[in-house]
Tab-separated table of C-alpha atoms and ligand atoms in Angstrom:
chain	number	residue	atom	x	y	z
A	1	UNK	CA	75.422	-3.620	192.277
A	2	UNK	CA	75.273	-4.839	195.793
A	3	UNK	CA	76.143	-3.106	198.945
A	4	UNK	CA	78.100	-4.679	201.754
A	5	UNK	CA	76.806	-3.962	205.194
A	6	UNK	CA	78.625	-4.274	208.521
A	7	UNK	CA	77.170	-7.307	209.085
A	8	UNK	CA	78.654	-9.096	206.358
A	9	UNK	CA	75.330	-9.712	204.297
A	10	UNK	CA	74.917	-8.694	200.717
A	11	UNK	CA	72.053	-6.397	199.878
A	12	UNK	CA	71.282	-6.139	196.162
A	13	UNK	CA	69.221	-2.922	196.106
A	14	UNK	CA	68.332	-2.614	192.698
A	15	UNK	CA	67.931	-6.357	192.218
A	16	UNK	CA	64.944	-6.813	190.037
A	17	UNK	CA	62.117	-8.643	191.154
A	18	UNK	CA	62.579	-11.431	188.783
A	19	UNK	CA	65.827	-12.095	190.325
A	20	UNK	CA	64.410	-12.068	193.887
A	21	UNK	CA	61.487	-14.389	192.635
A	22	UNK	CA	64.109	-16.618	191.117
A	23	UNK	CA	66.133	-16.717	194.359
A	24	UNK	CA	63.116	-17.578	196.396
A	25	UNK	CA	61.992	-20.577	194.068
A	26	UNK	CA	65.680	-21.788	194.273
A	27	UNK	CA	65.493	-21.516	198.141
A	28	UNK	CA	61.983	-23.257	198.056
A	29	UNK	CA	63.324	-25.902	195.801
A	30	UNK	CA	66.315	-26.784	198.090
A	31	UNK	CA	64.179	-26.306	201.010
A	32	UNK	CA	61.938	-29.007	200.064
A	33	UNK	CA	64.707	-31.624	200.493
A	34	UNK	CA	66.523	-30.192	203.362
A	35	UNK	CA	64.924	-32.262	206.087
A	36	UNK	CA	65.372	-35.483	204.355
A	37	UNK	CA	69.050	-34.419	203.242
A	38	UNK	CA	69.932	-33.890	206.844
A	39	UNK	CA	70.839	-30.268	206.002
A	40	UNK	CA	69.135	-28.726	209.047
A	41	UNK	CA	70.638	-28.283	212.512
A	42	UNK	CA	69.854	-26.671	215.844
A	43	UNK	CA	71.856	-24.410	217.945
A	44	UNK	CA	71.066	-23.433	221.385
A	45	UNK	CA	71.102	-19.706	222.790
A	46	UNK	CA	70.954	-19.411	226.816
A	47	UNK	CA	68.319	-17.410	228.605
A	48	UNK	CA	69.170	-16.696	232.120
A	49	UNK	CA	67.226	-15.564	235.115
A	50	UNK	CA	68.388	-12.067	235.987
A	51	UNK	CA	66.579	-11.196	239.151
A	52	UNK	CA	68.623	-10.880	242.247
A	53	UNK	CA	69.215	-14.141	243.784
A	54	UNK	CA	67.417	-16.090	241.231
A	55	UNK	CA	68.778	-18.927	239.348
A	56	UNK	CA	67.564	-20.353	236.014
A	57	UNK	CA	68.592	-21.616	232.640
A	58	UNK	CA	66.785	-21.899	229.554
A	59	UNK	CA	67.826	-22.565	226.002
A	60	UNK	CA	66.114	-21.280	222.901
A	61	UNK	CA	66.581	-23.837	219.852
A	62	UNK	CA	67.211	-21.770	216.761
A	63	UNK	CA	67.306	-23.519	213.331
A	64	UNK	CA	70.234	-23.435	211.034
A	65	UNK	CA	70.236	-24.447	207.442
A	66	UNK	CA	73.352	-25.358	205.668
A	67	UNK	CA	72.342	-25.953	202.033
A	68	UNK	CA	74.610	-28.267	199.912
A	69	UNK	CA	73.948	-26.039	196.810
A	70	UNK	CA	73.315	-22.550	198.345
A	71	UNK	CA	75.698	-22.699	201.485
A	72	UNK	CA	74.349	-21.287	204.886
A	73	UNK	CA	70.949	-19.548	204.518
A	74	UNK	CA	69.704	-17.387	207.231
A	75	UNK	CA	66.203	-18.105	208.937
A	76	UNK	CA	65.019	-14.490	208.324
A	77	UNK	CA	65.514	-15.460	204.910
A	78	UNK	CA	64.100	-19.081	204.778
A	79	UNK	CA	61.471	-19.283	207.509
A	80	UNK	CA	59.247	-16.827	205.664
A	81	UNK	CA	59.360	-19.115	202.477
A	82	UNK	CA	58.828	-22.036	204.476
A	83	UNK	CA	55.680	-20.335	205.850
A	84	UNK	CA	54.200	-19.320	202.586
A	85	UNK	CA	54.857	-22.735	201.102
A	86	UNK	CA	53.645	-24.687	204.100
A	87	UNK	CA	56.943	-26.577	204.285
A	88	UNK	CA	57.227	-24.862	207.898
A	89	UNK	CA	54.774	-27.973	209.099
A	90	UNK	CA	57.390	-30.628	208.191
A	91	UNK	CA	60.138	-28.278	209.297
A	92	UNK	CA	58.751	-27.420	212.432
A	93	UNK	CA	57.948	-30.812	213.277
A	94	UNK	CA	61.527	-31.802	212.714
A	95	UNK	CA	62.452	-28.931	214.921
A	96	UNK	CA	60.310	-29.916	217.760
A	97	UNK	CA	61.408	-33.490	217.667
A	98	UNK	CA	65.109	-32.649	217.535
A	99	UNK	CA	64.676	-30.299	220.570
A	100	UNK	CA	62.718	-32.720	222.394
A	101	UNK	CA	65.436	-35.625	221.787
A	102	UNK	CA	68.158	-33.269	222.865
A	103	UNK	CA	66.117	-32.175	226.017
A	104	UNK	CA	65.628	-35.840	226.909
A	105	UNK	CA	69.370	-36.689	226.515
A	106	UNK	CA	70.276	-33.625	228.613
A	107	UNK	CA	67.786	-34.575	231.313
A	108	UNK	CA	69.063	-38.290	231.358
A	109	UNK	CA	72.688	-37.276	231.700
A	110	UNK	CA	71.758	-34.814	234.470
A	111	UNK	CA	72.491	-31.651	232.732
A	112	UNK	CA	71.337	-28.817	234.775
A	113	UNK	CA	68.761	-27.096	232.399
A	114	UNK	CA	65.509	-25.946	233.208
A	115	UNK	CA	63.525	-25.747	229.817
A	116	UNK	CA	64.246	-25.890	226.162
A	117	UNK	CA	62.368	-23.324	224.226
A	118	UNK	CA	61.031	-24.020	220.364
A	119	UNK	CA	59.933	-21.312	218.003
A	120	UNK	CA	56.404	-22.118	216.494
A	121	UNK	CA	54.904	-20.566	213.543
A	122	UNK	CA	51.113	-19.863	213.733
A	123	UNK	CA	50.643	-22.087	210.845
A	124	UNK	CA	51.796	-25.186	212.823
A	125	UNK	CA	49.268	-24.290	215.624
A	126	UNK	CA	46.391	-24.213	212.862
A	127	UNK	CA	47.031	-27.597	211.796
A	128	UNK	CA	44.235	-29.873	213.130
A	129	UNK	CA	45.981	-32.509	215.246
A	130	UNK	CA	49.042	-30.296	216.398
A	131	UNK	CA	48.497	-30.937	220.112
A	132	UNK	CA	48.583	-34.837	219.340
A	133	UNK	CA	51.658	-34.249	217.396
A	134	UNK	CA	53.126	-32.707	220.344
A	135	UNK	CA	52.055	-35.440	222.611
A	136	UNK	CA	53.365	-38.080	220.323
A	137	UNK	CA	56.853	-36.303	219.980
A	138	UNK	CA	57.064	-35.893	223.802
A	139	UNK	CA	56.102	-39.641	224.454
A	140	UNK	CA	58.712	-41.038	221.743
A	141	UNK	CA	61.476	-38.896	223.155
A	142	UNK	CA	60.579	-39.451	226.666
A	143	UNK	CA	60.430	-35.857	227.547
A	144	UNK	CA	58.447	-34.033	230.423
A	145	UNK	CA	56.217	-31.347	229.064
A	146	UNK	CA	57.548	-29.324	231.900
A	147	UNK	CA	60.813	-29.269	230.037
A	148	UNK	CA	59.458	-27.464	227.027
A	149	UNK	CA	58.485	-23.782	226.360
A	150	UNK	CA	56.903	-22.830	222.857
A	151	UNK	CA	57.407	-19.433	221.461
A	152	UNK	CA	54.647	-18.045	219.183
A	153	UNK	CA	56.156	-15.457	216.846
A	154	UNK	CA	53.955	-12.668	217.222
A	155	UNK	CA	54.701	-11.070	213.583
A	156	UNK	CA	53.289	-14.425	211.948
A	157	UNK	CA	50.058	-13.682	210.270
A	158	UNK	CA	47.493	-14.939	212.860
A	159	UNK	CA	44.188	-15.687	210.718
A	160	UNK	CA	42.300	-18.161	212.934
A	161	UNK	CA	42.931	-16.647	216.465
A	162	UNK	CA	40.146	-18.761	218.088
A	163	UNK	CA	41.896	-22.012	216.798
A	164	UNK	CA	45.116	-20.603	218.153
A	165	UNK	CA	43.798	-19.842	221.403
A	166	UNK	CA	42.395	-23.120	221.987
A	167	UNK	CA	45.471	-25.005	220.806
A	168	UNK	CA	47.609	-22.843	223.186
A	169	UNK	CA	45.222	-23.663	225.984
A	170	UNK	CA	45.544	-27.416	225.391
A	171	UNK	CA	49.402	-27.249	225.157
A	172	UNK	CA	49.407	-25.124	228.286
A	173	UNK	CA	47.307	-27.936	230.199
A	174	UNK	CA	50.127	-30.367	229.323
A	175	UNK	CA	52.416	-28.295	231.598
A	176	UNK	CA	54.192	-26.644	228.376
A	177	UNK	CA	55.080	-22.819	229.006
A	178	UNK	CA	53.628	-20.697	226.132
A	179	UNK	CA	55.794	-17.469	225.342
A	180	UNK	CA	54.846	-14.578	222.948
A	181	UNK	CA	57.684	-13.807	220.890
A	182	UNK	CA	59.158	-10.450	219.577
A	183	UNK	CA	56.359	-8.519	221.734
A	184	UNK	CA	55.871	-5.036	220.969
A	185	UNK	CA	56.397	-5.079	216.993
A	186	UNK	CA	53.508	-5.698	214.694
A	187	UNK	CA	50.328	-3.883	215.519
A	188	UNK	CA	48.176	-6.168	217.535
A	189	UNK	CA	50.369	-6.977	220.579
A	190	UNK	CA	47.865	-5.671	223.280
A	191	UNK	CA	44.812	-7.504	221.619
A	192	UNK	CA	46.847	-10.812	221.248
A	193	UNK	CA	47.384	-10.634	224.993
A	194	UNK	CA	43.954	-10.231	225.659
A	195	UNK	CA	43.119	-13.083	223.575
A	196	UNK	CA	45.921	-15.764	224.476
A	197	UNK	CA	46.957	-17.020	227.600
A	198	UNK	CA	50.628	-16.607	227.707
A	199	UNK	CA	53.227	-17.256	230.408
A	200	UNK	CA	56.089	-15.422	229.149
A	201	UNK	CA	56.527	-12.106	227.266
A	202	UNK	CA	59.693	-11.769	225.160
A	203	UNK	CA	60.533	-8.185	224.445
A	204	UNK	CA	61.735	-7.533	220.936
A	205	UNK	CA	65.328	-6.643	220.826
A	206	UNK	CA	64.703	-3.486	218.808
A	207	UNK	CA	63.509	-1.899	222.105
A	208	UNK	CA	66.460	-3.333	224.048
A	209	UNK	CA	69.071	-1.845	221.657
A	210	UNK	CA	67.925	1.731	222.160
A	211	UNK	CA	66.845	1.304	225.991
A	212	UNK	CA	69.573	4.060	226.902
A	213	UNK	CA	68.510	6.671	229.416
A	214	UNK	CA	65.598	8.898	228.616
A	215	UNK	CA	65.033	7.134	225.397
A	216	UNK	CA	61.332	6.537	224.292
A	217	UNK	CA	62.300	2.914	223.918
A	218	UNK	CA	63.097	2.884	227.725
A	219	UNK	CA	59.814	4.029	228.556
A	220	UNK	CA	58.182	1.594	226.177
A	221	UNK	CA	60.148	-1.401	227.781
A	222	UNK	CA	59.099	0.025	231.366
A	223	UNK	CA	55.448	-0.266	230.208
A	224	UNK	CA	55.864	-3.609	228.886
A	225	UNK	CA	57.299	-4.869	231.928
A	226	UNK	CA	54.624	-3.423	234.193
A	227	UNK	CA	52.090	-5.295	231.748
A	228	UNK	CA	53.964	-8.525	232.434
A	229	UNK	CA	54.015	-7.842	236.194
A	230	UNK	CA	50.530	-6.722	236.438
A	231	UNK	CA	49.463	-10.109	234.297
A	232	UNK	CA	51.872	-12.108	236.935
A	233	UNK	CA	53.969	-13.403	234.002
A	234	UNK	CA	57.663	-13.675	233.302
A	235	UNK	CA	59.506	-11.514	230.749
A	236	UNK	CA	62.600	-12.158	228.768
A	237	UNK	CA	64.554	-9.235	227.174
A	238	UNK	CA	66.161	-10.197	223.793
A	239	UNK	CA	69.142	-9.108	222.304
A	240	UNK	CA	70.869	-7.875	225.467
A	241	UNK	CA	74.361	-7.004	224.394
A	242	UNK	CA	75.920	-4.731	227.083
A	243	UNK	CA	76.252	-4.597	231.041
A	244	UNK	CA	74.404	-1.223	230.931
A	245	UNK	CA	71.316	-2.990	229.225
A	246	UNK	CA	71.315	-5.663	231.507
A	247	UNK	CA	71.411	-3.498	234.808
A	248	UNK	CA	68.585	-1.270	233.615
A	249	UNK	CA	66.401	-4.454	232.992
A	250	UNK	CA	67.333	-5.788	236.278
A	251	UNK	CA	66.357	-2.434	237.586
A	252	UNK	CA	63.099	-2.431	235.717
A	253	UNK	CA	62.128	-6.032	237.225
A	254	UNK	CA	62.754	-7.787	234.054
A	255	UNK	CA	62.966	-11.593	234.884
A	256	UNK	CA	65.182	-12.832	232.056
A	257	UNK	CA	67.533	-12.003	229.554
A	258	UNK	CA	68.976	-13.508	226.313
A	259	UNK	CA	71.574	-11.924	224.044
A	260	UNK	CA	74.948	-11.861	222.810
A	261	UNK	CA	76.137	-10.500	226.388
A	262	UNK	CA	75.366	-13.715	228.091
A	263	UNK	CA	76.093	-15.828	224.895
A	264	UNK	CA	75.568	-16.299	221.247
A	265	UNK	CA	73.653	-19.201	219.994
A	266	UNK	CA	75.825	-22.470	220.887
A	267	UNK	CA	76.151	-25.903	219.313
A	268	UNK	CA	75.458	-28.731	221.539
A	269	UNK	CA	78.737	-29.363	222.964
A	270	UNK	CA	79.089	-25.580	223.554
A	271	UNK	CA	75.904	-25.411	225.220
A	272	UNK	CA	76.645	-28.409	227.630
A	273	UNK	CA	79.878	-26.591	228.687
A	274	UNK	CA	78.044	-23.497	229.271
A	275	UNK	CA	75.382	-24.994	231.468
A	276	UNK	CA	77.856	-26.941	233.457
A	277	UNK	CA	79.676	-23.526	234.007
A	278	UNK	CA	76.392	-21.722	234.789
A	279	UNK	CA	75.696	-24.013	237.841
A	280	UNK	CA	79.390	-24.314	238.873
A	281	UNK	CA	80.771	-20.714	238.617
A	282	UNK	CA	83.695	-21.816	240.811
A	283	UNK	CA	84.876	-24.243	237.606
A	284	UNK	CA	86.879	-22.657	234.858
B	1	LIG	P1	63.739	-15.224	217.346
B	1	LIG	O1	62.984	-16.317	217.758
B	1	LIG	O2	63.240	-13.757	218.057
B	1	LIG	O3	65.227	-15.387	217.877
B	1	LIG	C1	65.952	-14.415	218.126
B	1	LIG	C2	67.202	-14.044	217.167
B	1	LIG	O4	67.850	-12.967	217.619
B	1	LIG	C3	68.006	-15.298	216.787
B	1	LIG	O5	68.246	-15.078	215.203
B	1	LIG	C4	69.374	-14.963	217.493
B	1	LIG	O6	70.520	-15.443	216.955
B	1	LIG	C5	69.233	-13.386	217.576
B	1	LIG	N1	69.792	-12.922	218.640
B	1	LIG	C6	70.165	-13.324	219.837
B	1	LIG	N2	70.696	-12.532	220.771
B	1	LIG	C7	71.069	-11.377	220.025
B	1	LIG	C8	71.914	-10.285	220.213
B	1	LIG	O7	72.311	-9.792	221.458
B	1	LIG	N3	71.865	-9.261	219.153
B	1	LIG	C9	71.431	-9.615	217.818
B	1	LIG	N4	71.680	-8.560	216.930
B	1	LIG	N5	70.912	-10.664	217.705
B	1	LIG	C10	70.680	-11.691	218.725
B	1	LIG	P2	68.316	-16.227	214.121
B	1	LIG	O8	68.630	-17.425	214.818
B	1	LIG	O9	68.831	-15.852	212.925
B	1	LIG	O10	66.829	-16.372	213.885
B	1	LIG	C11	65.898	-15.281	213.403
B	1	LIG	C12	64.450	-15.789	213.389
B	1	LIG	O11	64.022	-17.037	212.678
B	1	LIG	C13	64.043	-16.092	214.941
B	1	LIG	O12	63.773	-14.779	215.556
B	1	LIG	C14	62.613	-16.706	214.745
B	1	LIG	O13	61.763	-15.989	214.535
B	1	LIG	C15	62.956	-17.618	213.309
B	1	LIG	N6	63.268	-18.840	213.769
B	1	LIG	C16	64.656	-19.560	213.955
B	1	LIG	N7	64.353	-20.941	214.179
B	1	LIG	C17	63.092	-21.096	214.067
B	1	LIG	C18	62.250	-22.362	213.945
B	1	LIG	O14	62.828	-23.428	214.289
B	1	LIG	N8	60.963	-22.285	213.721
B	1	LIG	C19	60.359	-21.008	213.494
B	1	LIG	N9	59.088	-21.115	213.073
B	1	LIG	N10	61.301	-19.946	213.365
B	1	LIG	C20	62.451	-19.842	213.922
B	2	LIG	MG1	62.191	-16.890	219.364
B	3	LIG	MG1	62.185	-13.059	219.337
B	4	LIG	MG1	62.690	-12.187	216.117
């Protein structure tokens, strides 16, 4: 039996563990050749500065997998499998190269975009030589490090905090911005902040969705934003879907927003049109 949810995704709530394991094995097998078969693609979601009088446009690169055999598979489903099997190292390198190639093309064509942001699994950061890999990719794609932001997904299991802290410092020294993704969920957020030097906090969208007046989440978002401000770093609210949310966040000195209100993730051509319109609001 399967239950259809509003979002259109099928959830089999009495699916046996055997079935689930079989599905994961199938995903793993097909994922192994996804890079070589050219089944991966990136979409770009705009991130905008929201403080009064501020202008700034980033793009978060988000991975999409259209498997020939399985159809489209959501990142929430295949990224954890890529992490547990180690495939994330190869896939993550593909993502970084693809994003940097795109950024290089955009910069050379004069597209007004400040940075491209790429998601990183902690597993990638723990690989010896990861900083060299980043350096090589930047050189080969002709990209400036100051056009790049890297997002560390906080929910990923961090086993070697010392290694990750050192790697992030080296990346930061290159001029790359470091963001902490999904901040506030998981259980080690504050201690992580203490151990890692980050430039940007991304507030998880679960807080933003319940940010209405008087809610606990509103108080928590306020606390997170004052932490960011005390540390002197920028903040990005994820999953902003309404004008009310945007106004509240602006009132609380949140510096940037991302979410369906501004735009859903876009393909390359759509993002290019978005960026041009953003800088030239007069054009239609
Ligand atoms: P994330 O990095 O937190 O990315 C934001 C997710 O929120 C994206 O889901 C985006 O489509 C979705 N989103 C953005 N605005 C809204 C909104 O207003 N409402 C709602 N309901 N959702 C919104 P997506 O693309 O499905 O990615 C899911 C997660 O998969 C990402 O969360 C990230 O953790 C992971 N992921 C995606 N691409 C990569 C990648 O290249 N490498 C790694 N390691 N992880 C990735
Ligand atoms: Mg992210
Ligand atoms: Mg996030
Ligand atoms: Mg997330």
